């Protein structure tokens, strides 16, 4: 990740290491907690520990998916909401003629 951030800063000229938009951040957070859950469940199988922690991680992962969907689909955060203006069929047909 560090090398990717450096590459994005130098080569692409994004102007910062953390240049992702809010939608990508909302999608990335459940991946972090799901990865932590997968690692933690391996410890649970081997040693029989971390049962409560695994429940917290899986509930947190699900909650982050729902929260990220809410942020990107609702209008509560204008920076997170994708543009809903779709090109019409007429404009694409008239421009090609």
Short mmCIF file of C-alpha atoms in Angstrom, two decimals:
data_model
loop_
_atom_site.label_atom_id
_atom_site.label_comp_id
_atom_site.label_asym_id
_atom_site.label_seq_id
_atom_site.Cartn_x
_atom_site.Cartn_y
_atom_site.Cartn_z
CA UNK A 1 0.00 0.00 0.00
CA UNK A 2 2.84 2.36 0.74
CA UNK A 3 4.40 1.83 -2.67
CA UNK A 4 1.01 2.24 -4.34
CA UNK A 5 0.48 5.52 -2.51
CA UNK A 6 3.90 6.75 -3.55
CA UNK A 7 3.22 5.73 -7.17
CA UNK A 8 -0.12 7.56 -7.14
CA UNK A 9 1.55 10.65 -5.72
CA UNK A 10 4.53 10.76 -8.10
CA UNK A 11 3.34 9.22 -11.35
CA UNK A 12 -0.34 10.07 -11.46
CA UNK A 13 -0.03 13.43 -9.76
CA UNK A 14 -3.15 13.02 -7.64
CA UNK A 15 -1.78 15.50 -5.14
CA UNK A 16 -1.82 13.24 -2.12
CA UNK A 17 -1.38 9.72 -0.87
CA UNK A 18 -5.01 9.32 0.14
CA UNK A 19 -6.77 10.55 -2.97
CA UNK A 20 -9.65 8.10 -2.98
CA UNK A 21 -13.20 9.29 -3.14
CA UNK A 22 -15.68 8.57 -0.32
CA UNK A 23 -17.36 5.74 -2.23
CA UNK A 24 -14.10 3.81 -2.42
CA UNK A 25 -13.46 4.42 1.26
CA UNK A 26 -16.95 3.16 2.13
CA UNK A 27 -16.28 -0.01 0.11
CA UNK A 28 -12.83 -0.51 1.63
CA UNK A 29 -13.86 -0.47 5.29
CA UNK A 30 -15.90 -3.73 5.22
CA UNK A 31 -12.98 -5.42 3.45
CA UNK A 32 -10.70 -4.50 6.36
CA UNK A 33 -13.03 -5.91 9.00
CA UNK A 34 -13.80 -9.02 6.92
CA UNK A 35 -10.08 -9.68 6.51
CA UNK A 36 -9.59 -9.26 10.25
CA UNK A 37 -12.44 -11.73 10.80
CA UNK A 38 -10.87 -14.32 8.50
CA UNK A 39 -7.56 -14.06 10.33
CA UNK A 40 -9.24 -14.15 13.70
CA UNK A 41 -11.37 -17.19 12.88
CA UNK A 42 -8.18 -19.14 12.13
CA UNK A 43 -6.99 -18.40 15.66
CA UNK A 44 -10.39 -19.46 17.00
CA UNK A 45 -10.14 -22.82 15.24
CA UNK A 46 -6.59 -23.48 16.47
CA UNK A 47 -6.82 -22.22 20.04
CA UNK A 48 -10.52 -21.83 20.80
CA UNK A 49 -10.19 -18.12 21.63
CA UNK A 50 -11.65 -14.87 20.28
CA UNK A 51 -15.25 -16.08 19.91
CA UNK A 52 -16.80 -12.81 21.06
CA UNK A 53 -14.33 -10.80 19.01
CA UNK A 54 -15.29 -12.75 15.89
CA UNK A 55 -18.95 -12.00 16.49
CA UNK A 56 -18.12 -8.30 16.85
CA UNK A 57 -16.10 -8.35 13.63
CA UNK A 58 -18.78 -10.06 11.56
CA UNK A 59 -21.51 -7.74 12.87
CA UNK A 60 -19.27 -4.74 12.22
CA UNK A 61 -18.59 -5.95 8.67
CA UNK A 62 -22.29 -6.28 7.93
CA UNK A 63 -22.99 -2.90 9.52
CA UNK A 64 -20.29 -1.23 7.43
CA UNK A 65 -21.75 -2.71 4.24
CA UNK A 66 -25.18 -1.33 5.12
CA UNK A 67 -23.73 2.04 6.17
CA UNK A 68 -21.62 2.32 3.01
CA UNK A 69 -24.65 1.51 0.87
CA UNK A 70 -26.66 4.13 2.74
CA UNK A 71 -23.97 6.77 2.24
CA UNK A 72 -23.54 6.14 -1.46
CA UNK A 73 -27.24 5.76 -2.32
CA UNK A 74 -28.82 8.46 -0.18
CA UNK A 75 -28.45 12.18 -0.56
CA UNK A 76 -27.20 12.79 2.98
CA UNK A 77 -23.61 13.19 1.77
CA UNK A 78 -23.45 15.04 -1.57
CA UNK A 79 -19.80 14.11 -2.14
CA UNK A 80 -20.65 10.41 -1.81
CA UNK A 81 -23.68 10.33 -4.08
CA UNK A 82 -22.86 9.35 -7.67
CA UNK A 83 -24.28 11.39 -10.49
CA UNK A 84 -27.77 10.20 -11.36
CA UNK A 85 -27.93 11.99 -14.69
CA UNK A 86 -27.82 9.33 -17.40
CA UNK A 87 -27.49 10.16 -21.07
CA UNK A 88 -30.74 9.77 -22.94
CA UNK A 89 -31.11 7.53 -25.96
CA UNK A 90 -32.16 10.44 -28.16
CA UNK A 91 -29.02 12.45 -27.53
CA UNK A 92 -26.77 9.50 -28.34
CA UNK A 93 -28.71 8.74 -31.55
CA UNK A 94 -28.74 12.32 -32.75
CA UNK A 95 -25.03 12.84 -32.13
CA UNK A 96 -24.08 9.74 -34.13
CA UNK A 97 -26.12 10.80 -37.19
#
